[in-house]
Amino acid sequence: MQWLLDFFNQGGPVLYGILAACLLLWSLILERLWFFYLDLPRSNRRLAEQWRQRSNFDSWTARKIRAAIISRQRQRSQTYLSAIATLIAICPLLGLLGTVTGMVSVFDVLAVTGTGNARAMASGISQATIPTMAGLVVALTGLYFRARFQRLSERGVQQLTDLLVTD
Amino acid sequence: MKAMFIAIAAMFLGAFAHADEARLQQLLQQTVDYQSNEAQLDKARQAAFRSDLAEQQRLLQQAQAKLAAERQRANELKQAFDDNEIALTEKEEALRMQVGNLGEMFGVVRQVANDLQTVLDDSLTKVEVPERRADLAILAEAKELPDLQQLQNLWHTLLQEMTINGQISAFNAEVIGVDGKPVARDVVRIGTFNALTSDGYLAYDSELQQLRELVRQPAVAEQAASYLASSAAVAPLALDPSRGALLTMTLDSPDLAERIEQGAEVGYIIIALGIIGLLLAGWRLLVLLSVGSKLARQQKQPDQPSEDNPLGRILTVHQNLPHNIDSEVLEARMDEAVLRELPALERGQSIIKLFAGIAPLLGLLGTVTGMIATFQAITNFGTGDPKLMAAGISQALITTVLGLIVAIPLLLAHNWVASRSKRLIQVLDEQSAGLMAEVLERQGRG
């Protein structure tokens, strides 16, 4: 626990922003995992069940209703995907922000103590490097899920399309 | 002598040759008398001269004796001097041997006095105890061994400083205010670290040897007042262990407004961009949320289309058409209606995205102009003083920071707005026909 506190103290204020982005990202990822592996198959089956109780499958209205059902399901399966993508894009930017604020504090120290005192600059330098690393780590771990969810969403919609028989 | 008398007689004879016989006789008599007188005088003089000679010889003997005595004395004195010289050398050697350790101590005393003087001049205690027992300036400059009294004074001064170092003391002193005028204040000194008044921290000016009010107080300055007011045995207080160096450093570091000022024109443009972008995003979000809630209500009652939302307007299309219309015509009319609704939903998005993209680029622009200023400073003044480069470097860094600070929320806002409007558009584009079909089926016109 202590090392975590030290880590955040060294990383400076931007690291809390990255922490918030990371928490948000991972709660969205967990929600999506739950949705794709448990919720989506069940709701696909239920929708197919309802569809099969129709009297006709091939009229103009039937085709439009089917399209609307598929569209609604696609919407559900794509919820938060763009939010996840944006968060992944923002994490390295936050890291960069940390780098620059860290450099600002390094130059503040330089202006006071001159270039001789490397130890005084160390806090600014860890403020510059740690957020960059943290931002990259968060973004890289998120990247896999972003691609995976894209595929899962396409597959889920395809599954529903197959289930909603047209004849 | 005789020749003279003869000469004189001849003169008389020559001059008075034609004078009387008697007078001649008288003259002769006188001449004889004079001659005998002269002879007597001569004799007396010779006798005097002879007696003088004896006297002179006696004096000479006396002087010679004196000279000999003085020579003797000179020899004796020289001997004594030489003896003394030898004795002096011996004594000096003995002195040097005996001073030995004391000489080292003299060096130490001088050094300690010198160091202590520097320490005391920089120490907060100088305000409270301006006069010390030891005259350190004299001790530090001394060319000879200090006496016992001086040594004791030095010792007492050292002890006094040590004792004061550990004390928290309250006293009244003149403090130079922000306006430069001295004011008498109640001051609390915490060891040699910091001095406080109820207004906050004080700085010690070692040149004036007086306390000075800070132009700006650090963030923890309220703690000082509560510390002074507190009567508890233990109270929290933030101290500057570097005796004021950190304090002045934090005060020299610019606050938020100064930071923004460092960004110069580019910084202001970025901030303006961010504010406009966020306002735009807020407005779009409000519009989309209200449209979305109306739309959700409409989705629940598709058979009662209302004109206040896009979906309702699309659904009313078929009401205005003849009942037995061909489904393809109906679809085409609906597509038209959907297309009419789209621009209102998509409005503003591209500008928000543009701003989110431009902000970091402007930051980069500021960085480059800042670097240009920095290199200009280097060209003019060389690299010797980093403070001359500070303005350019500050601009370079601050604009980048501002660009990122503006871009990140704008990106999030754009994502929010875009996903909202995409959802609404999907509903209109892909689901409105389905909703209408449901309505038609329920009305039995499948």
Coordinates of C-alpha atoms in Angstrom, one line a residue:
Chain A
M1 CA 0.0 0.0 0.0
Q2 CA 2.9 2.3 0.9
W3 CA 4.5 1.9 -2.5
L4 CA 1.3 2.9 -4.2
L5 CA 1.1 6.1 -2.1
D6 CA 4.7 6.8 -2.9
F7 CA 4.0 6.2 -6.6
F8 CA 1.1 8.7 -6.6
N9 CA 3.1 11.2 -4.6
Q10 CA 5.9 11.0 -7.1
G11 CA 3.6 11.1 -10.1
G12 CA 2.0 14.4 -9.3
P13 CA -1.5 15.6 -9.8
V14 CA -1.9 14.4 -13.4
L15 CA -1.6 10.8 -12.2
Y16 CA -4.9 11.1 -10.4
G17 CA -6.5 12.1 -13.7
I18 CA -5.0 9.0 -15.3
L19 CA -6.3 7.0 -12.4
A20 CA -9.8 8.4 -12.9
A21 CA -9.6 7.6 -16.6
C22 CA -8.3 4.1 -15.9
L23 CA -11.1 3.4 -13.4
L24 CA -13.7 4.7 -15.8
L25 CA -12.2 2.7 -18.7
W26 CA -12.1 -0.5 -16.7
S27 CA -15.6 -0.2 -15.3
L28 CA -16.8 0.3 -18.9
I29 CA -14.8 -2.7 -20.0
L30 CA -16.2 -4.9 -17.3
E31 CA -19.7 -3.7 -18.1
R32 CA -19.1 -4.6 -21.8
L33 CA -17.7 -8.0 -20.9
W34 CA -20.8 -8.7 -18.8
F35 CA -23.0 -7.6 -21.7
F36 CA -21.2 -9.5 -24.5
Y37 CA -20.8 -12.8 -22.7
L38 CA -24.0 -13.0 -20.6
D39 CA -26.6 -10.4 -21.6
L40 CA -26.3 -10.3 -25.4
P41 CA -26.8 -14.1 -26.2
R42 CA -29.8 -14.2 -23.8
S43 CA -31.5 -11.1 -25.3
N44 CA -30.7 -12.4 -28.8
R45 CA -32.6 -15.6 -28.0
R46 CA -35.5 -13.7 -26.5
L47 CA -35.8 -11.4 -29.5
A48 CA -35.7 -14.5 -31.8
E49 CA -38.4 -16.1 -29.7
Q50 CA -40.7 -13.1 -30.1
W51 CA -40.0 -12.9 -33.8
R52 CA -41.0 -16.5 -34.4
Q53 CA -44.4 -15.8 -32.9
R54 CA -45.2 -13.5 -35.8
S55 CA -47.7 -14.5 -38.4
N56 CA -45.7 -13.4 -41.4
F57 CA -42.0 -12.8 -42.0
D58 CA -41.8 -11.4 -45.5
S59 CA -44.1 -8.4 -45.8
W60 CA -42.8 -4.8 -46.0
T61 CA -43.8 -4.1 -42.4
A62 CA -42.1 -7.4 -41.3
R63 CA -38.9 -6.4 -43.0
K64 CA -38.9 -2.9 -41.5
I65 CA -39.7 -4.3 -38.0
R66 CA -36.8 -6.8 -38.4
A67 CA -34.5 -4.0 -39.4
A68 CA -35.5 -1.9 -36.4
I69 CA -35.0 -4.9 -34.0
I70 CA -31.5 -5.5 -35.4
S71 CA -30.7 -1.7 -35.3
R72 CA -31.8 -1.5 -31.7
Q73 CA -29.6 -4.5 -30.8
R74 CA -26.6 -3.0 -32.7
Q75 CA -27.1 0.2 -30.7
R76 CA -27.1 -1.7 -27.5
S77 CA -24.0 -3.6 -28.4
Q78 CA -22.1 -0.5 -29.5
T79 CA -22.9 1.5 -26.3
Y80 CA -19.7 2.8 -24.7
L81 CA -17.5 1.5 -27.4
S82 CA -16.7 5.0 -28.6
A83 CA -16.3 6.1 -25.0
I84 CA -13.8 3.3 -24.5
A85 CA -11.9 4.4 -27.7
T86 CA -11.9 8.0 -26.6
L87 CA -10.6 7.1 -23.1
I88 CA -7.8 5.0 -24.7
A89 CA -6.9 8.0 -26.9
I90 CA -6.9 10.4 -23.9
C91 CA -4.7 8.4 -21.6
P92 CA -1.4 9.0 -23.5
L93 CA -2.5 12.7 -23.9
L94 CA -2.8 12.8 -20.1
G95 CA 0.6 11.2 -19.8
L96 CA 2.0 13.9 -22.1
L97 CA 0.3 16.6 -20.0
G98 CA 2.1 15.1 -17.0
T99 CA 5.3 15.2 -18.8
V100 CA 5.0 18.8 -19.6
T101 CA 3.8 19.9 -16.2
G102 CA 6.8 17.9 -14.8
M103 CA 9.1 19.8 -17.1
V104 CA 7.6 23.0 -15.9
S105 CA 8.4 22.2 -12.4
V106 CA 11.9 21.1 -13.4
F107 CA 12.5 24.5 -15.0
D108 CA 11.1 26.2 -11.9
V109 CA 13.7 24.4 -9.9
L110 CA 16.4 25.2 -12.5
A111 CA 15.5 28.9 -12.3
V112 CA 16.0 28.9 -8.5
T113 CA 18.9 26.5 -7.9
G114 CA 20.7 26.5 -11.3
T115 CA 21.7 23.4 -13.2
G116 CA 24.0 22.1 -10.4
N117 CA 21.5 20.4 -8.2
A118 CA 20.3 17.2 -9.9
R119 CA 18.5 16.0 -6.8
A120 CA 16.3 19.0 -6.6
M121 CA 15.2 18.3 -10.2
A122 CA 14.4 14.7 -9.5
S123 CA 10.9 15.3 -8.3
G124 CA 10.0 17.2 -11.4
I125 CA 11.5 14.5 -13.6
S126 CA 9.5 11.7 -11.9
Q127 CA 6.5 13.9 -12.3
A128 CA 7.4 14.0 -16.0
T129 CA 8.0 10.3 -16.5
I130 CA 5.6 8.4 -14.3
P131 CA 2.4 9.8 -15.8
T132 CA 3.6 9.0 -19.3
M133 CA 4.3 5.4 -18.4
A134 CA 1.0 5.1 -16.5
G135 CA -0.9 6.6 -19.4
L136 CA 0.7 4.2 -21.9
V137 CA 0.1 1.2 -19.7
V138 CA -3.6 2.1 -19.3
A139 CA -4.0 2.7 -23.0
L140 CA -2.2 -0.4 -24.1
T141 CA -4.2 -2.7 -21.8
G142 CA -7.4 -1.0 -23.1
L143 CA -6.4 -1.4 -26.8
Y144 CA -7.0 -5.2 -26.8
F145 CA -10.5 -4.9 -25.4
R146 CA -11.4 -2.1 -27.9
A147 CA -10.6 -4.4 -30.8
R148 CA -12.2 -7.4 -29.2
F149 CA -15.5 -5.6 -28.4
Q150 CA -15.7 -4.3 -32.0
R151 CA -15.6 -7.9 -33.2
L152 CA -17.9 -9.1 -30.5
S153 CA -20.5 -6.5 -31.4
E154 CA -20.4 -7.4 -35.0
R155 CA -20.7 -11.1 -34.2
G156 CA -23.6 -10.5 -31.9
V157 CA -25.5 -8.5 -34.5
Q158 CA -24.7 -11.1 -37.1
Q159 CA -26.0 -13.8 -34.7
L160 CA -29.3 -12.0 -34.3
T161 CA -29.6 -11.5 -38.0
D162 CA -29.3 -15.2 -38.5
L163 CA -31.7 -15.9 -35.7
L164 CA -34.5 -13.7 -37.1
V165 CA -35.6 -16.0 -39.9
T166 CA -37.2 -14.4 -42.9
D167 CA -39.2 -17.3 -44.3
Chain B
M1 CA 110.5 92.5 19.9
K2 CA 113.7 94.6 20.0
A3 CA 113.4 95.4 16.3
M4 CA 110.1 96.8 17.0
F5 CA 111.4 99.1 19.7
I6 CA 114.2 100.2 17.4
A7 CA 111.7 100.8 14.7
I8 CA 109.5 102.9 17.0
A9 CA 112.6 104.7 18.3
A10 CA 113.7 105.5 14.8
M11 CA 110.3 106.9 14.0
F12 CA 110.4 109.1 17.0
L13 CA 114.0 110.1 16.1
G14 CA 113.0 110.9 12.5
A15 CA 109.9 112.8 13.6
F16 CA 111.3 114.9 16.3
A17 CA 114.9 115.3 15.1
H18 CA 114.5 119.1 15.2
A19 CA 112.8 119.0 18.8
D20 CA 114.4 120.3 22.0
E21 CA 117.3 118.6 23.7
A22 CA 115.3 118.2 26.9
R23 CA 112.5 116.8 25.3
L24 CA 114.8 114.3 23.6
Q25 CA 116.2 113.5 27.0
Q26 CA 112.8 112.9 28.4
L27 CA 112.0 110.8 25.4
L28 CA 115.0 108.6 25.9
Q29 CA 114.1 108.2 29.6
Q30 CA 110.6 107.2 28.6
T31 CA 111.9 104.8 26.0
V32 CA 114.1 103.1 28.6
D33 CA 111.2 102.9 31.0
Y34 CA 109.0 101.4 28.4
Q35 CA 111.6 98.9 27.5
S36 CA 112.1 97.8 31.1
N37 CA 108.3 97.6 31.5
E38 CA 108.0 95.5 28.4
A39 CA 110.7 93.2 29.5
Q40 CA 108.9 92.7 32.8
L41 CA 105.7 92.0 31.0
D42 CA 107.4 89.6 28.8
K43 CA 108.8 87.7 31.7
A44 CA 105.4 87.6 33.4
R45 CA 103.8 86.3 30.2
Q46 CA 106.4 83.6 29.8
A47 CA 106.0 82.6 33.3
A48 CA 102.2 82.3 32.7
F49 CA 102.8 80.3 29.6
R50 CA 105.0 77.9 31.4
S51 CA 102.5 77.4 34.1
D52 CA 99.8 76.9 31.4
L53 CA 101.7 74.1 29.8
A54 CA 101.8 72.1 33.0
E55 CA 98.1 72.6 33.4
Q56 CA 97.4 71.5 29.8
Q57 CA 99.5 68.4 30.2
R58 CA 97.5 67.5 33.3
L59 CA 94.3 67.9 31.4
L60 CA 95.6 65.8 28.6
Q61 CA 96.4 63.0 31.0
Q62 CA 93.0 63.3 32.5
A63 CA 91.3 63.0 29.1
Q64 CA 93.4 60.1 28.1
A65 CA 92.5 58.3 31.3
K66 CA 88.8 59.0 30.7
L67 CA 89.1 57.7 27.1
A68 CA 90.6 54.5 28.3
A69 CA 87.9 54.1 30.9
E70 CA 85.2 54.6 28.3
R71 CA 86.8 52.1 26.0
Q72 CA 86.8 49.6 28.8
R73 CA 83.1 50.4 29.4
A74 CA 82.2 50.0 25.7
N75 CA 83.8 46.6 25.7
E76 CA 81.9 45.6 28.8
L77 CA 78.6 46.8 27.3
K78 CA 79.2 45.0 24.0
Q79 CA 79.9 41.8 25.9
A80 CA 76.7 42.3 27.9
F81 CA 74.7 43.0 24.7
D82 CA 76.0 39.8 23.1
D83 CA 75.2 37.9 26.2
N84 CA 71.7 39.3 26.2
E85 CA 71.3 38.5 22.5
I86 CA 72.1 34.9 23.2
A87 CA 69.8 34.8 26.2
L88 CA 67.0 36.4 24.2
T89 CA 67.3 33.8 21.5
E90 CA 67.1 31.1 24.1
K91 CA 64.1 32.7 25.7
E92 CA 62.3 33.1 22.4
E93 CA 62.9 29.4 21.6
A94 CA 61.6 28.5 25.0
L95 CA 58.5 30.7 24.4
R96 CA 57.9 29.1 21.1
M97 CA 58.1 25.7 22.6
Q98 CA 55.7 26.7 25.4
V99 CA 53.2 28.5 23.1
G100 CA 53.1 25.3 20.9
N101 CA 49.5 24.1 21.5
L102 CA 48.2 27.5 22.3
G103 CA 49.1 28.6 18.8
E104 CA 46.9 26.0 17.3
M105 CA 44.1 27.1 19.6
F106 CA 44.6 30.6 18.4
G107 CA 43.9 29.4 14.8
V108 CA 40.8 27.5 16.0
V109 CA 39.5 30.5 17.9
R110 CA 39.9 32.7 14.9
Q111 CA 38.1 30.2 12.6
V112 CA 35.3 29.5 15.1
A113 CA 34.8 33.3 15.6
N114 CA 34.7 33.8 11.8
D115 CA 32.2 30.9 11.2
L116 CA 30.1 32.0 14.1
Q117 CA 29.9 35.5 12.8
T118 CA 28.7 34.3 9.5
V119 CA 26.1 32.0 11.1
L120 CA 24.9 34.7 13.5
D121 CA 24.6 37.3 10.7
D122 CA 22.3 34.9 8.8
S123 CA 20.5 33.7 11.9
L124 CA 17.0 34.7 13.0
T125 CA 18.3 35.1 16.5
K126 CA 20.1 38.2 15.4
V127 CA 16.9 40.1 15.5
E128 CA 16.2 39.1 19.1
V129 CA 19.7 39.3 20.5
P130 CA 21.6 41.8 18.3
E131 CA 24.5 42.2 20.7
R132 CA 26.6 39.2 21.8
R133 CA 29.2 39.1 24.6
A134 CA 32.1 38.2 22.3
D135 CA 33.3 40.8 19.9
L136 CA 33.5 38.3 17.0
A137 CA 34.9 40.8 14.5
I138 CA 37.9 41.4 16.7
L139 CA 38.5 37.7 17.4
A140 CA 38.2 36.8 13.7
E141 CA 40.7 39.5 12.7
A142 CA 43.0 39.1 15.7
K143 CA 46.8 38.9 15.1
E144 CA 47.7 37.8 18.6
L145 CA 46.5 35.3 21.2
P146 CA 43.1 36.3 22.7
D147 CA 43.1 36.7 26.4
L148 CA 41.1 34.6 28.8
Q149 CA 38.2 37.0 29.0
Q150 CA 37.7 37.0 25.3
L151 CA 37.8 33.2 25.1
Q152 CA 35.2 33.0 27.8
N153 CA 33.0 35.4 25.9
L154 CA 33.3 33.4 22.8
W155 CA 32.3 30.3 24.7
H156 CA 29.3 32.0 26.2
T157 CA 28.2 33.3 22.8
L158 CA 28.3 29.8 21.3
L159 CA 26.4 28.4 24.2
Q160 CA 23.8 31.2 24.0
E161 CA 23.3 30.6 20.3
M162 CA 22.8 26.9 20.9
T163 CA 20.3 27.5 23.6
I164 CA 18.3 30.0 21.6
N165 CA 18.3 27.7 18.6
G166 CA 16.1 25.3 20.5
Q167 CA 13.6 27.8 21.7
I168 CA 10.3 29.1 20.5
S169 CA 10.2 32.6 21.7
A170 CA 7.9 35.5 21.4
F171 CA 9.2 39.1 21.3
N172 CA 8.5 42.5 19.9
A173 CA 10.6 43.6 17.0
E174 CA 10.5 46.0 14.1
V175 CA 9.3 44.4 10.9
I176 CA 9.7 46.0 7.5
G177 CA 6.2 46.0 6.0
V178 CA 5.4 45.3 2.4
D179 CA 5.4 49.1 1.8
G180 CA 9.0 49.3 3.1
K181 CA 8.1 51.1 6.4
P182 CA 9.2 49.5 9.7
V183 CA 6.4 48.6 12.0
A184 CA 6.7 47.2 15.6
R185 CA 5.1 43.7 15.6
D186 CA 4.7 40.8 18.0
V187 CA 6.9 38.1 16.5
V188 CA 7.2 34.5 17.3
R189 CA 10.5 32.8 16.4
I190 CA 10.6 29.0 15.9
G191 CA 14.2 28.1 16.6
T192 CA 16.3 29.4 13.8
F193 CA 13.8 28.2 11.2
N194 CA 11.0 30.7 10.7
A195 CA 9.6 33.8 12.3
L196 CA 5.8 34.3 12.4
T197 CA 3.3 37.0 13.0
S198 CA -0.4 36.6 13.1
D199 CA -0.4 37.5 9.4
G200 CA 1.9 34.6 8.4
Y201 CA 5.5 34.0 7.8
L202 CA 8.3 36.6 7.9
A203 CA 11.5 36.6 5.9
Y204 CA 14.9 37.5 7.5
D205 CA 16.9 40.1 5.5
S206 CA 20.5 39.4 6.4
E207 CA 21.7 42.6 4.9
L208 CA 19.4 44.9 6.9
Q209 CA 19.5 42.3 9.7
Q210 CA 15.8 42.9 10.1
L211 CA 12.6 40.9 9.6
R212 CA 10.6 41.6 6.5
E213 CA 7.0 40.8 5.6
L214 CA 6.5 38.6 2.6
V215 CA 4.9 40.1 -0.4
R216 CA 2.8 37.0 -0.8
Q217 CA 2.1 34.3 1.8
P218 CA 2.4 30.6 1.1
A219 CA -0.8 28.5 1.0
V220 CA -0.3 27.3 4.6
A221 CA -0.1 30.8 6.0
E222 CA -3.4 30.5 7.8
Q223 CA -1.8 27.8 9.9
A224 CA 0.5 30.4 11.4
A225 CA -2.5 32.4 12.8
S226 CA -4.2 29.3 14.2
Y227 CA -0.9 28.1 15.6
L228 CA -0.4 31.5 17.4
A229 CA -4.0 31.5 18.6
S230 CA -3.9 27.9 19.8
S231 CA -3.4 27.3 23.5
A232 CA -3.0 23.6 23.2
A233 CA 0.2 21.9 24.2
V234 CA 0.8 20.7 20.7
A235 CA -0.3 22.5 17.5
P236 CA 0.4 21.9 13.9
L237 CA 2.6 24.3 12.0
A238 CA 4.3 24.1 8.6
L239 CA 8.0 25.0 9.0
D240 CA 10.6 25.7 6.3
P241 CA 13.6 23.6 7.5
S242 CA 15.9 25.4 5.0
R243 CA 15.5 28.6 7.1
G244 CA 13.5 30.6 4.5
A245 CA 15.1 29.4 1.2
L246 CA 12.2 27.1 0.3
L247 CA 9.8 29.8 1.4
T248 CA 11.2 32.4 -1.0
M249 CA 11.3 29.7 -3.6
T250 CA 7.6 28.8 -3.4
L251 CA 6.8 32.5 -3.5
D252 CA 9.0 33.1 -6.5
S253 CA 7.2 30.3 -8.4
P254 CA 4.4 31.8 -10.4
D255 CA 0.7 31.3 -9.4
L256 CA -2.0 30.3 -11.9
A257 CA -2.6 33.7 -13.3
E258 CA 1.1 34.3 -13.9
R259 CA 1.4 30.9 -15.5
I260 CA -1.4 31.8 -17.9
E261 CA 0.3 35.1 -18.6
Q262 CA 3.5 33.3 -19.5
G263 CA 1.6 31.6 -22.3
A264 CA 1.3 35.0 -24.0
E265 CA -1.0 35.4 -27.1
V266 CA -1.0 31.8 -28.1
G267 CA -2.0 30.8 -24.6
Y268 CA -5.0 33.2 -24.7
I269 CA -6.1 31.9 -28.0
I270 CA -6.0 28.4 -26.8
I271 CA -8.0 29.3 -23.7
A272 CA -10.6 31.2 -25.8
L273 CA -10.8 28.1 -28.1
G274 CA -11.4 25.9 -25.1
I275 CA -14.1 28.1 -23.6
I276 CA -15.9 28.4 -26.9
G277 CA -15.6 24.7 -27.6
L278 CA -16.9 23.7 -24.1
L279 CA -19.8 26.1 -24.3
L280 CA -20.7 24.8 -27.7
A281 CA -20.4 21.2 -26.5
G282 CA -22.6 22.1 -23.4
W283 CA -25.2 23.7 -25.6
R284 CA -25.3 20.7 -28.1
L285 CA -25.4 18.3 -25.2
L286 CA -28.4 20.0 -23.7
V287 CA -30.2 20.1 -27.1
L288 CA -29.5 16.5 -27.7
L289 CA -30.5 15.4 -24.2
S290 CA -33.9 17.2 -24.5
V291 CA -34.5 15.8 -28.0
G292 CA -33.5 12.4 -26.7
S293 CA -35.9 12.4 -23.9
K294 CA -38.8 13.6 -26.2
L295 CA -37.8 10.9 -28.6
A296 CA -37.8 8.2 -25.9
R297 CA -41.3 9.3 -25.0
Q298 CA -42.4 9.2 -28.6
Q299 CA -41.0 5.7 -29.0
K300 CA -43.3 4.5 -26.3
Q301 CA -46.4 6.0 -28.0
P302 CA -45.7 5.6 -31.7
D303 CA -49.3 5.8 -32.7
Q304 CA -49.7 9.4 -31.3
P305 CA -47.0 11.3 -33.2
S306 CA -46.3 14.8 -31.8
E307 CA -44.7 17.6 -33.8
D308 CA -42.2 18.6 -31.0
N309 CA -39.6 15.9 -31.8
P310 CA -37.9 14.6 -35.0
L311 CA -39.4 11.0 -34.6
G312 CA -42.9 12.4 -34.3
R313 CA -42.4 14.6 -37.4
I314 CA -41.3 11.5 -39.3
L315 CA -44.2 9.4 -38.1
T316 CA -46.7 12.1 -39.1
V317 CA -45.5 11.8 -42.7
H318 CA -47.8 8.8 -43.3
Q319 CA -50.8 10.5 -41.7
N320 CA -50.6 13.2 -44.3
L321 CA -50.6 10.7 -47.1
P322 CA -53.5 8.8 -48.5
H323 CA -54.2 5.5 -46.7
N324 CA -53.7 3.1 -49.6
I325 CA -50.4 4.5 -50.6
D326 CA -47.7 2.2 -52.0
S327 CA -45.1 1.2 -49.4
E328 CA -42.1 2.2 -51.5
V329 CA -43.5 5.8 -51.8
L330 CA -44.1 5.8 -48.1
E331 CA -40.5 4.7 -47.5
A332 CA -39.1 7.4 -49.9
R333 CA -41.1 10.1 -48.1
M334 CA -39.9 8.9 -44.8
D335 CA -36.3 8.9 -45.9
E336 CA -36.8 12.5 -47.0
A337 CA -38.2 13.4 -43.6
V338 CA -35.2 11.7 -41.9
L339 CA -32.8 13.6 -44.1
R340 CA -34.4 16.8 -43.1
E341 CA -33.9 16.1 -39.4
L342 CA -30.2 15.1 -39.6
P343 CA -28.5 18.5 -39.9
A344 CA -30.1 19.8 -36.7
L345 CA -28.8 16.8 -34.8
E346 CA -25.3 16.9 -36.2
R347 CA -24.8 20.7 -35.8
G348 CA -21.7 21.9 -34.0
Q349 CA -20.0 18.5 -33.8
S350 CA -17.4 19.1 -36.4
I351 CA -16.4 22.5 -34.8
I352 CA -15.9 20.8 -31.4
K353 CA -13.7 18.2 -33.1
L354 CA -11.8 20.8 -35.0
F355 CA -11.1 22.7 -31.8
A356 CA -10.0 19.6 -30.0
G357 CA -7.6 19.0 -32.9
I358 CA -6.4 22.5 -33.2
A359 CA -5.7 23.1 -29.4
P360 CA -2.6 20.8 -29.3
L361 CA -1.4 22.2 -32.6
L362 CA -1.6 25.7 -31.1
G363 CA 0.2 24.4 -28.1
L364 CA 3.0 23.2 -30.4
L365 CA 3.0 26.6 -32.1
G366 CA 3.4 28.3 -28.7
T367 CA 6.3 25.8 -28.0
V368 CA 8.1 26.8 -31.2
T369 CA 7.6 30.5 -30.7
G370 CA 8.8 30.1 -27.1
M371 CA 11.9 28.2 -28.3
I372 CA 12.5 31.0 -30.8
A373 CA 12.5 33.5 -27.9
T374 CA 14.8 31.2 -26.0
F375 CA 17.3 30.9 -28.8
Q376 CA 17.1 34.7 -29.3
A377 CA 18.0 35.1 -25.6
I378 CA 20.9 32.6 -26.0
T379 CA 22.1 34.5 -29.1
N380 CA 22.1 37.8 -27.1
F381 CA 23.3 36.7 -23.7
G382 CA 24.8 33.3 -24.1
T383 CA 23.9 30.3 -22.0
G384 CA 25.4 31.5 -18.7
D385 CA 22.2 32.6 -17.0
P386 CA 19.2 30.2 -17.2
K387 CA 16.9 32.9 -15.9
L388 CA 17.2 34.9 -19.1
M389 CA 15.9 31.9 -21.0
A390 CA 13.2 31.2 -18.5
A391 CA 10.5 33.4 -20.2
G392 CA 10.8 31.6 -23.6
I393 CA 10.9 28.1 -22.0
S394 CA 7.9 29.0 -19.8
Q395 CA 5.9 30.0 -22.8
A396 CA 7.0 26.9 -24.7
L397 CA 5.9 24.6 -21.8
I398 CA 2.8 26.5 -20.7
T399 CA 1.2 26.6 -24.2
T400 CA 1.7 22.9 -24.5
V401 CA 0.1 22.3 -21.2
L402 CA -2.8 24.6 -22.1
G403 CA -3.2 22.9 -25.5
L404 CA -3.5 19.5 -23.8
I405 CA -5.7 20.8 -21.0
V406 CA -8.1 22.2 -23.6
A407 CA -7.9 19.2 -26.0
I408 CA -8.6 16.5 -23.4
P409 CA -12.0 17.8 -22.2
L410 CA -13.0 18.8 -25.7
L411 CA -12.2 15.3 -27.0
L412 CA -14.4 13.8 -24.2
A413 CA -17.1 16.3 -24.9
H414 CA -17.0 15.6 -28.6
N415 CA -17.2 11.9 -28.0
W416 CA -20.2 12.4 -25.7
V417 CA -22.0 14.7 -28.2
A418 CA -21.2 12.6 -31.2
S419 CA -22.3 9.3 -29.6
R420 CA -25.6 11.0 -28.4
S421 CA -26.3 12.3 -31.8
K422 CA -25.3 9.1 -33.5
R423 CA -27.7 7.2 -31.3
L424 CA -30.6 9.6 -32.2
I425 CA -29.8 9.4 -35.8
Q426 CA -29.7 5.6 -35.7
V427 CA -33.1 5.7 -34.1
L428 CA -34.5 8.0 -36.8
D429 CA -32.7 6.3 -39.7
E430 CA -33.1 2.6 -38.9
Q431 CA -35.9 2.4 -36.4
S432 CA -38.5 4.9 -37.4
A433 CA -39.7 2.7 -40.3
G434 CA -40.0 -0.2 -38.0
L435 CA -42.0 1.8 -35.5
M436 CA -44.3 2.9 -38.2
A437 CA -44.6 -0.6 -39.5
E438 CA -45.7 -1.7 -36.0
V439 CA -48.3 1.0 -35.9
L440 CA -49.6 0.0 -39.3
E441 CA -49.7 -3.7 -38.2
R442 CA -51.6 -2.8 -35.1
Q443 CA -54.1 -0.8 -37.2
G444 CA -54.5 -4.0 -39.2
R445 CA -53.1 -2.8 -42.4
G446 CA -50.2 -5.3 -42.7

